[in-house]
Tab-separated table of C-alpha atoms in Angstrom:
chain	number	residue	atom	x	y	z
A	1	UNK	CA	182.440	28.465	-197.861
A	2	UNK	CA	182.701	31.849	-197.056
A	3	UNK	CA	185.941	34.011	-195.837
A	4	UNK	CA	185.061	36.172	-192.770
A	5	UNK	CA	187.086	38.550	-191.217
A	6	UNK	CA	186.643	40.200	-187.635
A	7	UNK	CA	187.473	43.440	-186.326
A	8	UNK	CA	189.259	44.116	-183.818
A	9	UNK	CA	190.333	40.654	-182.850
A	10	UNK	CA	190.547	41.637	-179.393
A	11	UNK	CA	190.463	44.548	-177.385
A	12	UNK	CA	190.344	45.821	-173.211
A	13	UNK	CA	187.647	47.991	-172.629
A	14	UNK	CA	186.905	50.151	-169.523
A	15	UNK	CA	183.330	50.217	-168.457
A	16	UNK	CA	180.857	52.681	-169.463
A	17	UNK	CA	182.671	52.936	-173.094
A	18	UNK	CA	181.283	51.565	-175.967
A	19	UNK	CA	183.307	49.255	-178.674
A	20	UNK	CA	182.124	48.630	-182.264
A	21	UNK	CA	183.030	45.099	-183.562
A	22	UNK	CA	183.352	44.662	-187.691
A	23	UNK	CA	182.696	41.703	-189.987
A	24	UNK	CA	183.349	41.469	-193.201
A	25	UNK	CA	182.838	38.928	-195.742
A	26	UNK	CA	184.680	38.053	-198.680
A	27	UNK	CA	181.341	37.596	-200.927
A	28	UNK	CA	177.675	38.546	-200.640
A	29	UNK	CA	175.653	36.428	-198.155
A	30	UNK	CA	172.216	35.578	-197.858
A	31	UNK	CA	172.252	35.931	-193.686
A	32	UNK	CA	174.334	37.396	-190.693
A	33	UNK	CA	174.331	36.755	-187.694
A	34	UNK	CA	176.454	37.876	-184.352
A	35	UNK	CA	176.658	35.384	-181.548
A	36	UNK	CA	177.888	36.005	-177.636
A	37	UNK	CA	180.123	33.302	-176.047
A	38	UNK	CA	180.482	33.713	-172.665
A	39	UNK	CA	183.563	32.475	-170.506
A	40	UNK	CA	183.622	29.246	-170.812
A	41	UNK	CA	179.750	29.345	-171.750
A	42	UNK	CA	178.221	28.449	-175.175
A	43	UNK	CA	177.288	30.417	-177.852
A	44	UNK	CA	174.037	32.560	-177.915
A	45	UNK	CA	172.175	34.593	-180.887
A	46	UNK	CA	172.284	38.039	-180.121
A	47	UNK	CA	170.392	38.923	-183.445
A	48	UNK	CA	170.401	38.243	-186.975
A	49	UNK	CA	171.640	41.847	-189.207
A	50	UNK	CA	169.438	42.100	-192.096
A	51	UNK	CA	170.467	44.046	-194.866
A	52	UNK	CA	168.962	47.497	-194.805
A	53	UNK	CA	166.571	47.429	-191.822
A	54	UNK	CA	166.124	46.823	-188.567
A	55	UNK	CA	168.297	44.078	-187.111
A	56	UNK	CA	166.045	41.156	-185.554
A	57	UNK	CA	167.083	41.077	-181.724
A	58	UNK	CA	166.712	37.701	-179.811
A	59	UNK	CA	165.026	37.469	-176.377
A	60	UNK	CA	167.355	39.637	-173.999
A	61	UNK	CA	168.551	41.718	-175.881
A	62	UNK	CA	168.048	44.907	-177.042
A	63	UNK	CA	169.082	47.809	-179.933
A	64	UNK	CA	169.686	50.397	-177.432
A	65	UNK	CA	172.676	47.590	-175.777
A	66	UNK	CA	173.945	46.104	-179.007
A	67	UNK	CA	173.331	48.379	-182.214
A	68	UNK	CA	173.530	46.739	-185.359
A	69	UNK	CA	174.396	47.915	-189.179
A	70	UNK	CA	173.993	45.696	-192.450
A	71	UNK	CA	174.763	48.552	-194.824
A	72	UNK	CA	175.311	45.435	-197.619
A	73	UNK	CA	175.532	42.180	-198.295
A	74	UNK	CA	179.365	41.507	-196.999
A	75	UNK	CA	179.494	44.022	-193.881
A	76	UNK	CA	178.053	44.174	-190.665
A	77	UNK	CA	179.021	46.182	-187.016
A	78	UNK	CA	177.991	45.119	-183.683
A	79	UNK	CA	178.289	48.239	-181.297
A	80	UNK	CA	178.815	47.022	-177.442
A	81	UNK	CA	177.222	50.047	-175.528
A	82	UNK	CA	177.887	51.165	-172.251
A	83	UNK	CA	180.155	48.045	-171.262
A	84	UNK	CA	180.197	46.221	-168.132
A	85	UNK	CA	182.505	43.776	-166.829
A	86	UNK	CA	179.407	41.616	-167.362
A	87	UNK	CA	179.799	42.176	-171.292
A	88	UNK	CA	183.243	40.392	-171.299
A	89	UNK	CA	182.617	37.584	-173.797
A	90	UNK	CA	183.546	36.549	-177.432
A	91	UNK	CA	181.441	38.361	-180.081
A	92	UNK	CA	181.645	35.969	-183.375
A	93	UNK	CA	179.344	37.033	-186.233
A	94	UNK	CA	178.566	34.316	-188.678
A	95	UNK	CA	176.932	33.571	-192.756
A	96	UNK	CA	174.565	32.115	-194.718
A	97	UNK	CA	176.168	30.938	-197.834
A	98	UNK	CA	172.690	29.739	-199.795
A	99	UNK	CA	172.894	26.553	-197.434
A	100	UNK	CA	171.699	26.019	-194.311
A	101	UNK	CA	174.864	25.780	-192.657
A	102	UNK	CA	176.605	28.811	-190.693
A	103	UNK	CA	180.076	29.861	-191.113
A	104	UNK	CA	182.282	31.584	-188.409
A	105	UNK	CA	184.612	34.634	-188.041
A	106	UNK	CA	187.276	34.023	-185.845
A	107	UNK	CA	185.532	36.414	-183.030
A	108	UNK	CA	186.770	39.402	-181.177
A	109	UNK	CA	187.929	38.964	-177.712
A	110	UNK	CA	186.383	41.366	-175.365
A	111	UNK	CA	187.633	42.229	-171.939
A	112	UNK	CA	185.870	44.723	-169.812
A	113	UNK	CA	187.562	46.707	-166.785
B	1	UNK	CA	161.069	26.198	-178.114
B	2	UNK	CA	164.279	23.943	-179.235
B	3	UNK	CA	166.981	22.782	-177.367
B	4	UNK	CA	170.166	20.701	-177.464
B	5	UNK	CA	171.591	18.578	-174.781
B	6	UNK	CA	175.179	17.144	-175.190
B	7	UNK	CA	177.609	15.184	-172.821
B	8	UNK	CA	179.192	17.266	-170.065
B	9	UNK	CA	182.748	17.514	-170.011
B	10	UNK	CA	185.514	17.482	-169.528
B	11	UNK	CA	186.327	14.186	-171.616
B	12	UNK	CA	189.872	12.639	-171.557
B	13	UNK	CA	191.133	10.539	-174.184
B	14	UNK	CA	194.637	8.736	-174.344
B	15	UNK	CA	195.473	8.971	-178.265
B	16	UNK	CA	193.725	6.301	-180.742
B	17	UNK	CA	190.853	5.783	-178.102
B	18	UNK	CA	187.495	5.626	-179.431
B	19	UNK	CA	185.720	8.757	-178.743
B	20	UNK	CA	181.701	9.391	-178.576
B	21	UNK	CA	179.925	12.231	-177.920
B	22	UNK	CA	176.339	12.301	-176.958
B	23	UNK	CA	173.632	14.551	-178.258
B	24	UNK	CA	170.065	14.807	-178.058
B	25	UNK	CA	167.854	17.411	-179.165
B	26	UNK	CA	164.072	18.569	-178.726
B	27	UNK	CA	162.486	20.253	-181.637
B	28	UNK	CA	159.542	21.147	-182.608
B	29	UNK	CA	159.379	20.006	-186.756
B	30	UNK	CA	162.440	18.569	-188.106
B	31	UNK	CA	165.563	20.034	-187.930
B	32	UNK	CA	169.222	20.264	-189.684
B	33	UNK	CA	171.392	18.951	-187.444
B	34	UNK	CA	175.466	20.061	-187.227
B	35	UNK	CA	178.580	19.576	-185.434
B	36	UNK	CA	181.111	22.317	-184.657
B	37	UNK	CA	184.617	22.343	-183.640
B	38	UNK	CA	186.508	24.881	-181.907
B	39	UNK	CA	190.262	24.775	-181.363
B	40	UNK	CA	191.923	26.360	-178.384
B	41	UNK	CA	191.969	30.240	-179.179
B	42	UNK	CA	189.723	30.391	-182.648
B	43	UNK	CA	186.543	30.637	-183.537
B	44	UNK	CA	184.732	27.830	-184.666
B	45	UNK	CA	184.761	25.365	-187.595
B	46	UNK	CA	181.614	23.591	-189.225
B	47	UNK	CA	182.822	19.886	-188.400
B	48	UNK	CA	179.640	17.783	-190.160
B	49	UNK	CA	176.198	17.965	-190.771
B	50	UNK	CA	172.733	16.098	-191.172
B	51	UNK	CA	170.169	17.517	-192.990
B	52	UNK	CA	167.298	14.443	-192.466
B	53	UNK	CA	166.711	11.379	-190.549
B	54	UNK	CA	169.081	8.667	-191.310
B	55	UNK	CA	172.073	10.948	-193.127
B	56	UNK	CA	175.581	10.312	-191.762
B	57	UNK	CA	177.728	13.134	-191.682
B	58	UNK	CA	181.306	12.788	-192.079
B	59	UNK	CA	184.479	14.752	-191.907
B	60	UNK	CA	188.159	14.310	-191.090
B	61	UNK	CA	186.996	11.288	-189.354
B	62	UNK	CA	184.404	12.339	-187.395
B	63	UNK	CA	180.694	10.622	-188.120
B	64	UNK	CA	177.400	11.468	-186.668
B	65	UNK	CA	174.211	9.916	-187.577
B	66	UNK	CA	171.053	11.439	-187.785
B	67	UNK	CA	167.999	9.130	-185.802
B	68	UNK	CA	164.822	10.838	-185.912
B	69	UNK	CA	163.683	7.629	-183.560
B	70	UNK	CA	166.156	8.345	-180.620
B	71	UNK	CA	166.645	12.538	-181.865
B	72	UNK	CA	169.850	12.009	-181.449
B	73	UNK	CA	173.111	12.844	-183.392
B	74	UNK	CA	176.183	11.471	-181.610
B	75	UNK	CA	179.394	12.287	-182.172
B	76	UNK	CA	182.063	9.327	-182.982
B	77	UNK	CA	185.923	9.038	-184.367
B	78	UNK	CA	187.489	5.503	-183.763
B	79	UNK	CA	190.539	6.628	-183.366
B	80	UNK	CA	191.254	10.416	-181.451
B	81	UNK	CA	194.590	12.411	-182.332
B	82	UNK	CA	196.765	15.091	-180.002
B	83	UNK	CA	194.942	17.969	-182.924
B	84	UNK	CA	191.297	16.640	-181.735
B	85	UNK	CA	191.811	18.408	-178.315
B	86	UNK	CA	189.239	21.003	-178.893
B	87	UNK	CA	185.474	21.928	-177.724
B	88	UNK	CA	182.875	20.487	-179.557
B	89	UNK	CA	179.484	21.636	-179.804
B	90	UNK	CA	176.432	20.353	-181.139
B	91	UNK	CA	173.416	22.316	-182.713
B	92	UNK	CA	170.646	22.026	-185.033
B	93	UNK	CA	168.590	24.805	-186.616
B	94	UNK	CA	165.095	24.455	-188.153
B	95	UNK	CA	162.953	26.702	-190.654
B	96	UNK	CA	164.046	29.384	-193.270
B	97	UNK	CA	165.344	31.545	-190.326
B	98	UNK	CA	168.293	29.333	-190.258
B	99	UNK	CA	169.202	30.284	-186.483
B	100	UNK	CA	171.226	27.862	-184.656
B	101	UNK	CA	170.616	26.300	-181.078
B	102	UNK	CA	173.881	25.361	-179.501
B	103	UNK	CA	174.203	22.765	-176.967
B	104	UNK	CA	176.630	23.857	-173.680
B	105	UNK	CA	180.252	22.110	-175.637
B	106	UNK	CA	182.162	19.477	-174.556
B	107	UNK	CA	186.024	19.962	-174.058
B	108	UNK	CA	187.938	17.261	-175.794
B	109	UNK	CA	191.406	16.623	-174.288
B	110	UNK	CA	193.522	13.876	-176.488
B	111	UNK	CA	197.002	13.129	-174.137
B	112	UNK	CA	199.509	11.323	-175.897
């Protein structure tokens, strides 16, 4: 399995800033992904990073809202633009190790004032 | 689209109960099925997995089954410890996209 690190681990926010979240991986993977986890919700696919494009964005959300950089195969940044208190959540970004399974960071912790 | 139902919690155990947890799933083809934990305050932990009808996963003493007939893939430990308080969630994901459908959790408390 893969090591993965998360950037900050949490932070407090006031609204209308913007916060951008890092993972990094301790070898190259063949997928990333970044998750939202809601208070007390579960978890839902924000959009899978691919490695020198576009990311692929999920129903509801949208580049302008969450930015997203795969400069290589063991990095990714989720950007959290223009928070709300309504962006408060648990950002986890998680691998593809050449299975099918997925592999989690430990998240980042996001409050929003 | 796909989707995964499990129990709803909260479920309270007294320590060496039995413990199930139910989940069902709708999918279109057939799907990889899995089983994550996460303890209070981290992030979460691949628990088990099935990859095709009939495979039992395993792990730490935790066994799901995989039954194409029922699409379920419950959740069962005979005997729970204080360290299995935790949420658990189940999920499967299908095709070379390899995105996974979470079901809502279910909060696991074990009391002594």
């Amino acid at each position: 399995s893969a090591v993965i690190s998360q950037k900050p681990s949490r932070d407090i926010c006031q609204r209308g800033t913007s916060l951008t979240i890092q993972c990094q991986v301790d070898s190259q993977v063949t997928m990333m992904f970044w998750y939202r986890q809601q208070p007390g919700q579960s978890l839902t696919l924000i959009a899978t990073a691919n490695q020198g494009s576009e990311a692929t964005y999920e129903s509801g959300f949208v580049i302008d809202k969450f930015p997203i950089s795969r400069p290589n195969l063991t990095f990714s940044t989720l950007t959290v633009s223009n928070m709300s208190p309504e962006d408060s959540s648990i950002y986890l970004c998680s691998v593809t190790a050449g299975g099918n399974e997925q592999f989690f960071g430990p998240g980042t912790r996001l409050t929003v004032l | 689209g796909n989707s995964v139902t499990q129990m709803e919690g909260p479920v309270t155990l007294s320590e060496e109960a039995f413990l199930t947890i139910n989940c069902t799933y709708t999918a279109t083809g057939y799907p990889s099925l899995f089983w994550y934990v996460q303890y209070p305050g981290e992030g979460l932990q691949l628990l088990l997995k099935a990859t095709k009808a009939d495979d039992k996963g395993s792990n730490k003493g935790f066994e799901a089954t995989y039954r194409k007939e029922t699409t379920s893939f419950h959740l069962e430990k005979g005997s729970v410890q204080v360290s299995d308080s935790a949420v658990y969630f189940c999920a499967l994901s299908e095709g070379s996209n390899y995105k996974l459908t979470f079901g809502k959790g279910t909060l696991l408390t074990v009391n002594p």
